[in-house]
PDB file of N, CA and C in Angstrom:
ATOM      1  N   UNK A   1      59.481 -76.820 -25.561  1.00 62.00           N
ATOM      2  CA  UNK A   1      59.507 -75.503 -26.008  1.00 62.00           C
ATOM      3  C   UNK A   1      58.086 -74.793 -25.829  1.00 62.00           C
ATOM      4  N   UNK A   2      57.979 -73.720 -25.349  1.00 69.00           N
ATOM      5  CA  UNK A   2      56.708 -73.040 -25.126  1.00 69.00           C
ATOM      6  C   UNK A   2      56.424 -72.082 -26.252  1.00 69.00           C
ATOM      7  N   UNK A   3      55.287 -72.340 -26.887  1.00 76.00           N
ATOM      8  CA  UNK A   3      54.843 -71.477 -27.951  1.00 76.00           C
ATOM      9  C   UNK A   3      53.692 -70.605 -27.522  1.00 76.00           C
ATOM     10  N   UNK A   4      53.931 -69.323 -27.569  1.00 75.00           N
ATOM     11  CA  UNK A   4      52.961 -68.382 -27.140  1.00 75.00           C
ATOM     12  C   UNK A   4      52.672 -67.380 -28.302  1.00 75.00           C
ATOM     13  N   UNK A   5      51.531 -66.730 -28.280  1.00 73.00           N
ATOM     14  CA  UNK A   5      51.321 -65.717 -29.309  1.00 73.00           C
ATOM     15  C   UNK A   5      52.341 -64.583 -29.236  1.00 73.00           C
ATOM     16  N   UNK A   6      52.804 -64.243 -30.441  1.00 74.00           N
ATOM     17  CA  UNK A   6      53.818 -63.126 -30.463  1.00 74.00           C
ATOM     18  C   UNK A   6      53.194 -61.771 -30.166  1.00 74.00           C
ATOM     19  N   UNK A   7      51.908 -61.633 -30.298  1.00 74.00           N
ATOM     20  CA  UNK A   7      51.227 -60.394 -30.032  1.00 74.00           C
ATOM     21  C   UNK A   7      49.989 -60.673 -29.194  1.00 74.00           C
ATOM     22  N   UNK A   8      49.796 -59.863 -28.168  1.00 74.00           N
ATOM     23  CA  UNK A   8      48.593 -60.012 -27.427  1.00 74.00           C
ATOM     24  C   UNK A   8      47.480 -59.272 -28.037  1.00 74.00           C
ATOM     25  N   UNK A   9      46.419 -60.030 -28.341  1.00 74.00           N
ATOM     26  CA  UNK A   9      45.237 -59.425 -28.996  1.00 74.00           C
ATOM     27  C   UNK A   9      44.315 -58.842 -27.969  1.00 74.00           C
ATOM     28  N   UNK A  10      43.875 -57.685 -28.253  1.00 75.00           N
ATOM     29  CA  UNK A  10      42.902 -57.022 -27.391  1.00 75.00           C
ATOM     30  C   UNK A  10      41.517 -56.885 -28.003  1.00 75.00           C
ATOM     31  N   UNK A  11      40.746 -55.995 -27.431  1.00 77.00           N
ATOM     32  CA  UNK A  11      39.404 -55.774 -27.935  1.00 77.00           C
ATOM     33  C   UNK A  11      39.439 -54.930 -29.228  1.00 77.00           C
ATOM     34  N   UNK A  12      38.703 -55.317 -30.209  1.00 79.00           N
ATOM     35  CA  UNK A  12      38.628 -54.545 -31.450  1.00 79.00           C
ATOM     36  C   UNK A  12      37.418 -53.646 -31.376  1.00 79.00           C
ATOM     37  N   UNK A  13      37.607 -52.413 -31.061  1.00 77.00           N
ATOM     38  CA  UNK A  13      36.467 -51.461 -30.856  1.00 77.00           C
ATOM     39  C   UNK A  13      35.845 -50.984 -32.152  1.00 77.00           C
ATOM     40  N   UNK A  14      36.582 -51.174 -33.225  1.00 83.00           N
ATOM     41  CA  UNK A  14      36.090 -50.725 -34.498  1.00 83.00           C
ATOM     42  C   UNK A  14      35.540 -51.834 -35.418  1.00 83.00           C
ATOM     43  N   UNK A  15      35.324 -52.972 -34.880  1.00 87.00           N
ATOM     44  CA  UNK A  15      34.946 -54.115 -35.679  1.00 87.00           C
ATOM     45  C   UNK A  15      33.601 -53.864 -36.452  1.00 87.00           C
ATOM     46  N   UNK A  16      32.611 -53.231 -35.787  1.00 91.00           N
ATOM     47  CA  UNK A  16      31.337 -53.067 -36.475  1.00 91.00           C
ATOM     48  C   UNK A  16      31.474 -52.037 -37.582  1.00 91.00           C
ATOM     49  N   UNK A  17      32.252 -50.970 -37.401  1.00 92.00           N
ATOM     50  CA  UNK A  17      32.542 -50.007 -38.515  1.00 92.00           C
ATOM     51  C   UNK A  17      33.319 -50.625 -39.598  1.00 92.00           C
ATOM     52  N   UNK A  18      34.248 -51.462 -39.281  1.00 93.00           N
ATOM     53  CA  UNK A  18      35.077 -52.145 -40.335  1.00 93.00           C
ATOM     54  C   UNK A  18      34.211 -53.072 -41.165  1.00 93.00           C
ATOM     55  N   UNK A  19      33.325 -53.801 -40.496  1.00 95.00           N
ATOM     56  CA  UNK A  19      32.467 -54.682 -41.112  1.00 95.00           C
ATOM     57  C   UNK A  19      31.558 -54.019 -42.113  1.00 95.00           C
ATOM     58  N   UNK A  20      30.972 -52.897 -41.612  1.00 96.00           N
ATOM     59  CA  UNK A  20      30.118 -52.064 -42.470  1.00 96.00           C
ATOM     60  C   UNK A  20      30.793 -51.556 -43.727  1.00 96.00           C
ATOM     61  N   UNK A  21      32.039 -51.087 -43.527  1.00 96.00           N
ATOM     62  CA  UNK A  21      32.867 -50.567 -44.643  1.00 96.00           C
ATOM     63  C   UNK A  21      33.127 -51.698 -45.667  1.00 96.00           C
ATOM     64  N   UNK A  22      33.496 -52.884 -45.160  1.00 97.00           N
ATOM     65  CA  UNK A  22      33.705 -54.033 -45.997  1.00 97.00           C
ATOM     66  C   UNK A  22      32.561 -54.442 -46.848  1.00 97.00           C
ATOM     67  N   UNK A  23      31.372 -54.399 -46.228  1.00 98.00           N
ATOM     68  CA  UNK A  23      30.189 -54.717 -46.941  1.00 98.00           C
ATOM     69  C   UNK A  23      29.863 -53.678 -48.017  1.00 98.00           C
ATOM     70  N   UNK A  24      30.071 -52.432 -47.655  1.00 98.00           N
ATOM     71  CA  UNK A  24      29.802 -51.348 -48.649  1.00 98.00           C
ATOM     72  C   UNK A  24      30.729 -51.481 -49.826  1.00 98.00           C
ATOM     73  N   UNK A  25      31.965 -51.713 -49.586  1.00 98.00           N
ATOM     74  CA  UNK A  25      32.997 -51.851 -50.678  1.00 98.00           C
ATOM     75  C   UNK A  25      32.701 -53.134 -51.450  1.00 98.00           C
ATOM     76  N   UNK A  26      32.210 -54.153 -50.815  1.00 98.00           N
ATOM     77  CA  UNK A  26      31.865 -55.392 -51.563  1.00 98.00           C
ATOM     78  C   UNK A  26      30.723 -55.132 -52.570  1.00 98.00           C
ATOM     79  N   UNK A  27      29.655 -54.440 -52.185  1.00 98.00           N
ATOM     80  CA  UNK A  27      28.494 -54.151 -52.949  1.00 98.00           C
ATOM     81  C   UNK A  27      28.866 -53.249 -54.064  1.00 98.00           C
ATOM     82  N   UNK A  28      29.764 -52.288 -53.822  1.00 98.00           N
ATOM     83  CA  UNK A  28      30.246 -51.393 -54.943  1.00 98.00           C
ATOM     84  C   UNK A  28      30.898 -52.280 -55.987  1.00 98.00           C
ATOM     85  N   UNK A  29      31.879 -53.102 -55.591  1.00 98.00           N
ATOM     86  CA  UNK A  29      32.517 -53.917 -56.489  1.00 98.00           C
ATOM     87  C   UNK A  29      31.609 -54.907 -57.228  1.00 98.00           C
ATOM     88  N   UNK A  30      30.713 -55.480 -56.475  1.00 98.00           N
ATOM     89  CA  UNK A  30      29.748 -56.469 -57.065  1.00 98.00           C
ATOM     90  C   UNK A  30      28.922 -55.766 -58.113  1.00 98.00           C
ATOM     91  N   UNK A  31      28.508 -54.531 -57.935  1.00 98.00           N
ATOM     92  CA  UNK A  31      27.640 -53.762 -58.942  1.00 98.00           C
ATOM     93  C   UNK A  31      28.479 -53.587 -60.145  1.00 98.00           C
ATOM     94  N   UNK A  32      29.737 -53.105 -59.973  1.00 98.00           N
ATOM     95  CA  UNK A  32      30.571 -52.858 -61.208  1.00 98.00           C
ATOM     96  C   UNK A  32      30.879 -54.160 -61.950  1.00 98.00           C
ATOM     97  N   UNK A  33      31.062 -55.247 -61.179  1.00 98.00           N
ATOM     98  CA  UNK A  33      31.242 -56.557 -61.828  1.00 98.00           C
ATOM     99  C   UNK A  33      30.009 -57.019 -62.544  1.00 98.00           C
ATOM    100  N   UNK A  34      28.840 -56.804 -61.951  1.00 98.00           N
ATOM    101  CA  UNK A  34      27.595 -57.191 -62.512  1.00 98.00           C
ATOM    102  C   UNK A  34      27.320 -56.450 -63.870  1.00 98.00           C
ATOM    103  N   UNK A  35      27.696 -55.235 -63.941  1.00 97.00           N
ATOM    104  CA  UNK A  35      27.597 -54.492 -65.212  1.00 97.00           C
ATOM    105  C   UNK A  35      28.531 -55.206 -66.245  1.00 97.00           C
ATOM    106  N   UNK A  36      29.748 -55.586 -65.834  1.00 96.00           N
ATOM    107  CA  UNK A  36      30.669 -56.274 -66.723  1.00 96.00           C
ATOM    108  C   UNK A  36      29.971 -57.627 -67.260  1.00 96.00           C
ATOM    109  N   UNK A  37      29.451 -58.374 -66.406  1.00 97.00           N
ATOM    110  CA  UNK A  37      28.719 -59.654 -66.727  1.00 97.00           C
ATOM    111  C   UNK A  37      27.561 -59.349 -67.578  1.00 97.00           C
ATOM    112  N   UNK A  38      26.788 -58.335 -67.298  1.00 97.00           N
ATOM    113  CA  UNK A  38      25.584 -57.948 -68.120  1.00 97.00           C
ATOM    114  C   UNK A  38      26.034 -57.619 -69.524  1.00 97.00           C
ATOM    115  N   UNK A  39      27.061 -56.853 -69.611  1.00 95.00           N
ATOM    116  CA  UNK A  39      27.494 -56.468 -71.060  1.00 95.00           C
ATOM    117  C   UNK A  39      27.990 -57.750 -71.707  1.00 95.00           C
ATOM    118  N   UNK A  40      28.623 -58.678 -71.041  1.00 94.00           N
ATOM    119  CA  UNK A  40      29.087 -59.913 -71.652  1.00 94.00           C
ATOM    120  C   UNK A  40      27.948 -60.800 -72.076  1.00 94.00           C
ATOM    121  N   UNK A  41      26.840 -60.742 -71.386  1.00 96.00           N
ATOM    122  CA  UNK A  41      25.708 -61.669 -71.692  1.00 96.00           C
ATOM    123  C   UNK A  41      24.882 -61.008 -72.733  1.00 96.00           C
ATOM    124  N   UNK A  42      24.585 -59.721 -72.661  1.00 96.00           N
ATOM    125  CA  UNK A  42      23.588 -59.129 -73.553  1.00 96.00           C
ATOM    126  C   UNK A  42      24.208 -58.396 -74.735  1.00 96.00           C
ATOM    127  N   UNK A  43      25.269 -57.651 -74.530  1.00 94.00           N
ATOM    128  CA  UNK A  43      25.877 -56.977 -75.563  1.00 94.00           C
ATOM    129  C   UNK A  43      27.340 -57.459 -75.875  1.00 94.00           C
ATOM    130  N   UNK A  44      27.374 -58.722 -76.302  1.00 92.00           N
ATOM    131  CA  UNK A  44      28.698 -59.432 -76.510  1.00 92.00           C
ATOM    132  C   UNK A  44      29.543 -58.624 -77.508  1.00 92.00           C
ATOM    133  N   UNK A  45      29.019 -58.079 -78.518  1.00 93.00           N
ATOM    134  CA  UNK A  45      29.813 -57.337 -79.515  1.00 93.00           C
ATOM    135  C   UNK A  45      30.503 -56.205 -78.910  1.00 93.00           C
ATOM    136  N   UNK A  46      29.868 -55.566 -77.916  1.00 92.00           N
ATOM    137  CA  UNK A  46      30.436 -54.390 -77.309  1.00 92.00           C
ATOM    138  C   UNK A  46      31.760 -54.649 -76.646  1.00 92.00           C
ATOM    139  N   UNK A  47      32.010 -55.798 -76.097  1.00 91.00           N
ATOM    140  CA  UNK A  47      33.237 -56.157 -75.424  1.00 91.00           C
ATOM    141  C   UNK A  47      34.396 -56.240 -76.496  1.00 91.00           C
ATOM    142  N   UNK A  48      34.058 -56.474 -77.786  1.00 92.00           N
ATOM    143  CA  UNK A  48      35.057 -56.506 -78.791  1.00 92.00           C
ATOM    144  C   UNK A  48      35.506 -55.195 -79.291  1.00 92.00           C
ATOM    145  N   UNK A  49      34.833 -54.106 -78.968  1.00 92.00           N
ATOM    146  CA  UNK A  49      35.135 -52.748 -79.435  1.00 92.00           C
ATOM    147  C   UNK A  49      36.498 -52.329 -78.862  1.00 92.00           C
ATOM    148  N   UNK A  50      37.344 -51.725 -79.731  1.00 92.00           N
ATOM    149  CA  UNK A  50      38.627 -51.196 -79.307  1.00 92.00           C
ATOM    150  C   UNK A  50      38.473 -50.015 -78.422  1.00 92.00           C
ATOM    151  N   UNK A  51      38.871 -50.143 -77.146  1.00 89.00           N
ATOM    152  CA  UNK A  51      38.703 -49.079 -76.153  1.00 89.00           C
ATOM    153  C   UNK A  51      39.937 -48.141 -76.083  1.00 89.00           C
ATOM    154  N   UNK A  52      41.091 -48.760 -75.963  1.00 90.00           N
ATOM    155  CA  UNK A  52      42.344 -47.993 -75.820  1.00 90.00           C
ATOM    156  C   UNK A  52      43.279 -48.586 -76.845  1.00 90.00           C
ATOM    157  N   UNK A  53      43.581 -47.840 -77.879  1.00 90.00           N
ATOM    158  CA  UNK A  53      44.447 -48.310 -78.895  1.00 90.00           C
ATOM    159  C   UNK A  53      43.803 -49.527 -79.599  1.00 90.00           C
ATOM    160  N   UNK A  54      44.561 -50.668 -79.605  1.00 91.00           N
ATOM    161  CA  UNK A  54      44.000 -51.896 -80.223  1.00 91.00           C
ATOM    162  C   UNK A  54      43.527 -52.898 -79.199  1.00 91.00           C
ATOM    163  N   UNK A  55      43.413 -52.469 -77.953  1.00 94.00           N
ATOM    164  CA  UNK A  55      43.032 -53.264 -76.804  1.00 94.00           C
ATOM    165  C   UNK A  55      41.418 -53.176 -76.677  1.00 94.00           C
ATOM    166  N   UNK A  56      40.774 -54.288 -76.662  1.00 95.00           N
ATOM    167  CA  UNK A  56      39.337 -54.243 -76.625  1.00 95.00           C
ATOM    168  C   UNK A  56      38.751 -53.980 -75.246  1.00 95.00           C
ATOM    169  N   UNK A  57      37.497 -53.730 -75.181  1.00 94.00           N
ATOM    170  CA  UNK A  57      36.883 -53.323 -73.954  1.00 94.00           C
ATOM    171  C   UNK A  57      36.923 -54.473 -72.940  1.00 94.00           C
ATOM    172  N   UNK A  58      36.846 -55.732 -73.365  1.00 95.00           N
ATOM    173  CA  UNK A  58      36.846 -56.790 -72.414  1.00 95.00           C
ATOM    174  C   UNK A  58      38.138 -56.818 -71.585  1.00 95.00           C
ATOM    175  N   UNK A  59      39.265 -56.584 -72.278  1.00 95.00           N
ATOM    176  CA  UNK A  59      40.555 -56.555 -71.537  1.00 95.00           C
ATOM    177  C   UNK A  59      40.686 -55.387 -70.686  1.00 95.00           C
ATOM    178  N   UNK A  60      40.204 -54.211 -71.230  1.00 96.00           N
ATOM    179  CA  UNK A  60      40.375 -52.966 -70.371  1.00 96.00           C
ATOM    180  C   UNK A  60      39.542 -53.060 -69.150  1.00 96.00           C
ATOM    181  N   UNK A  61      38.251 -53.532 -69.350  1.00 96.00           N
ATOM    182  CA  UNK A  61      37.301 -53.614 -68.224  1.00 96.00           C
ATOM    183  C   UNK A  61      37.815 -54.707 -67.212  1.00 96.00           C
ATOM    184  N   UNK A  62      38.288 -55.844 -67.737  1.00 96.00           N
ATOM    185  CA  UNK A  62      38.771 -56.873 -66.790  1.00 96.00           C
ATOM    186  C   UNK A  62      39.987 -56.466 -66.058  1.00 96.00           C
ATOM    187  N   UNK A  63      40.939 -55.805 -66.677  1.00 97.00           N
ATOM    188  CA  UNK A  63      42.114 -55.281 -65.982  1.00 97.00           C
ATOM    189  C   UNK A  63      41.689 -54.190 -65.009  1.00 97.00           C
ATOM    190  N   UNK A  64      40.667 -53.363 -65.395  1.00 97.00           N
ATOM    191  CA  UNK A  64      40.199 -52.394 -64.495  1.00 97.00           C
ATOM    192  C   UNK A  64      39.590 -53.022 -63.238  1.00 97.00           C
ATOM    193  N   UNK A  65      38.853 -54.078 -63.360  1.00 98.00           N
ATOM    194  CA  UNK A  65      38.284 -54.744 -62.215  1.00 98.00           C
ATOM    195  C   UNK A  65      39.373 -55.279 -61.304  1.00 98.00           C
ATOM    196  N   UNK A  66      40.386 -55.856 -61.924  1.00 98.00           N
ATOM    197  CA  UNK A  66      41.576 -56.382 -61.013  1.00 98.00           C
ATOM    198  C   UNK A  66      42.253 -55.186 -60.269  1.00 98.00           C
ATOM    199  N   UNK A  67      42.498 -54.114 -60.947  1.00 98.00           N
ATOM    200  CA  UNK A  67      43.091 -52.955 -60.394  1.00 98.00           C
ATOM    201  C   UNK A  67      42.181 -52.422 -59.337  1.00 98.00           C
ATOM    202  N   UNK A  68      40.896 -52.328 -59.621  1.00 98.00           N
ATOM    203  CA  UNK A  68      39.971 -51.820 -58.672  1.00 98.00           C
ATOM    204  C   UNK A  68      39.889 -52.576 -57.326  1.00 98.00           C
ATOM    205  N   UNK A  69      40.053 -53.935 -57.521  1.00 98.00           N
ATOM    206  CA  UNK A  69      40.047 -54.815 -56.310  1.00 98.00           C
ATOM    207  C   UNK A  69      41.290 -54.482 -55.456  1.00 98.00           C
ATOM    208  N   UNK A  70      42.438 -54.300 -56.080  1.00 98.00           N
ATOM    209  CA  UNK A  70      43.620 -53.945 -55.283  1.00 98.00           C
ATOM    210  C   UNK A  70      43.526 -52.607 -54.645  1.00 98.00           C
ATOM    211  N   UNK A  71      43.011 -51.620 -55.308  1.00 98.00           N
ATOM    212  CA  UNK A  71      42.849 -50.305 -54.780  1.00 98.00           C
ATOM    213  C   UNK A  71      41.830 -50.253 -53.649  1.00 98.00           C
ATOM    214  N   UNK A  72      40.811 -51.045 -53.829  1.00 98.00           N
ATOM    215  CA  UNK A  72      39.741 -51.101 -52.737  1.00 98.00           C
ATOM    216  C   UNK A  72      40.340 -51.813 -51.525  1.00 98.00           C
ATOM    217  N   UNK A  73      41.252 -52.820 -51.711  1.00 97.00           N
ATOM    218  CA  UNK A  73      41.866 -53.443 -50.564  1.00 97.00           C
ATOM    219  C   UNK A  73      42.781 -52.493 -49.812  1.00 97.00           C
ATOM    220  N   UNK A  74      43.554 -51.677 -50.570  1.00 98.00           N
ATOM    221  CA  UNK A  74      44.453 -50.634 -49.832  1.00 98.00           C
ATOM    222  C   UNK A  74      43.594 -49.670 -49.156  1.00 98.00           C
ATOM    223  N   UNK A  75      42.508 -49.155 -49.755  1.00 97.00           N
ATOM    224  CA  UNK A  75      41.648 -48.203 -49.129  1.00 97.00           C
ATOM    225  C   UNK A  75      41.040 -48.771 -47.865  1.00 97.00           C
ATOM    226  N   UNK A  76      40.509 -50.006 -48.005  1.00 97.00           N
ATOM    227  CA  UNK A  76      39.933 -50.672 -46.755  1.00 97.00           C
ATOM    228  C   UNK A  76      40.947 -50.749 -45.629  1.00 97.00           C
ATOM    229  N   UNK A  77      42.196 -51.127 -45.945  1.00 96.00           N
ATOM    230  CA  UNK A  77      43.226 -51.283 -45.010  1.00 96.00           C
ATOM    231  C   UNK A  77      43.556 -49.946 -44.349  1.00 96.00           C
ATOM    232  N   UNK A  78      43.701 -48.860 -45.185  1.00 96.00           N
ATOM    233  CA  UNK A  78      44.021 -47.624 -44.634  1.00 96.00           C
ATOM    234  C   UNK A  78      42.990 -47.040 -43.781  1.00 96.00           C
ATOM    235  N   UNK A  79      41.710 -47.109 -44.224  1.00 96.00           N
ATOM    236  CA  UNK A  79      40.566 -46.592 -43.453  1.00 96.00           C
ATOM    237  C   UNK A  79      40.385 -47.301 -42.138  1.00 96.00           C
ATOM    238  N   UNK A  80      40.591 -48.687 -42.219  1.00 94.00           N
ATOM    239  CA  UNK A  80      40.395 -49.492 -40.973  1.00 94.00           C
ATOM    240  C   UNK A  80      41.486 -49.163 -39.933  1.00 94.00           C
ATOM    241  N   UNK A  81      42.688 -48.927 -40.443  1.00 93.00           N
ATOM    242  CA  UNK A  81      43.743 -48.598 -39.489  1.00 93.00           C
ATOM    243  C   UNK A  81      43.499 -47.282 -38.817  1.00 93.00           C
ATOM    244  N   UNK A  82      42.937 -46.314 -39.548  1.00 93.00           N
ATOM    245  CA  UNK A  82      42.582 -45.032 -38.950  1.00 93.00           C
ATOM    246  C   UNK A  82      41.447 -45.213 -37.986  1.00 93.00           C
ATOM    247  N   UNK A  83      40.439 -46.002 -38.307  1.00 91.00           N
ATOM    248  CA  UNK A  83      39.344 -46.273 -37.463  1.00 91.00           C
ATOM    249  C   UNK A  83      39.788 -46.946 -36.144  1.00 91.00           C
ATOM    250  N   UNK A  84      40.657 -47.856 -36.243  1.00 89.00           N
ATOM    251  CA  UNK A  84      41.143 -48.660 -35.095  1.00 89.00           C
ATOM    252  C   UNK A  84      41.887 -47.683 -34.138  1.00 89.00           C
ATOM    253  N   UNK A  85      42.812 -46.885 -34.740  1.00 88.00           N
ATOM    254  CA  UNK A  85      43.551 -45.952 -33.971  1.00 88.00           C
ATOM    255  C   UNK A  85      42.668 -44.924 -33.247  1.00 88.00           C
ATOM    256  N   UNK A  86      41.630 -44.397 -33.912  1.00 89.00           N
ATOM    257  CA  UNK A  86      40.765 -43.499 -33.330  1.00 89.00           C
ATOM    258  C   UNK A  86      39.934 -44.072 -32.245  1.00 89.00           C
ATOM    259  N   UNK A  87      39.414 -45.265 -32.538  1.00 86.00           N
ATOM    260  CA  UNK A  87      38.484 -45.883 -31.466  1.00 86.00           C
ATOM    261  C   UNK A  87      39.343 -46.319 -30.288  1.00 86.00           C
ATOM    262  N   UNK A  88      40.598 -46.764 -30.548  1.00 83.00           N
ATOM    263  CA  UNK A  88      41.450 -47.140 -29.372  1.00 83.00           C
ATOM    264  C   UNK A  88      41.784 -45.913 -28.490  1.00 83.00           C
ATOM    265  N   UNK A  89      42.046 -44.852 -29.200  1.00 86.00           N
ATOM    266  CA  UNK A  89      42.321 -43.556 -28.459  1.00 86.00           C
ATOM    267  C   UNK A  89      41.151 -43.076 -27.634  1.00 86.00           C
ATOM    268  N   UNK A  90      39.965 -43.238 -28.254  1.00 85.00           N
ATOM    269  CA  UNK A  90      38.814 -42.826 -27.485  1.00 85.00           C
ATOM    270  C   UNK A  90      38.508 -43.722 -26.288  1.00 85.00           C
ATOM    271  N   UNK A  91      38.802 -45.022 -26.471  1.00 81.00           N
ATOM    272  CA  UNK A  91      38.552 -46.043 -25.378  1.00 81.00           C
ATOM    273  C   UNK A  91      39.518 -45.801 -24.209  1.00 81.00           C
ATOM    274  N   UNK A  92      40.703 -45.234 -24.471  1.00 80.00           N
ATOM    275  CA  UNK A  92      41.698 -45.032 -23.461  1.00 80.00           C
ATOM    276  C   UNK A  92      41.443 -43.735 -22.697  1.00 80.00           C
ATOM    277  N   UNK A  93      40.608 -42.849 -23.157  1.00 78.00           N
ATOM    278  CA  UNK A  93      40.318 -41.620 -22.497  1.00 78.00           C
ATOM    279  C   UNK A  93      39.453 -41.779 -21.358  1.00 78.00           C
TER     280      UNK A  93
END
């Protein structure tokens, strides 16, 4: 039985722009996470403050980080798809 790739891969014209976007999003997330860690190390009592109802800041901030990671993933995918389509269209002209 012959196994071949199901999709023929071509040149990725947008790889540099996608890499730059990924690095930018990484540093944005890392900065927000660093603030969370800083608060946890220096102002530990602050994480116990009730932020929303009876839910403390640690839970709200932590869940916010998880949601932010998902949103950033979707944004990265959407922007990269648009970049790939645009660069491929330019390359074919």
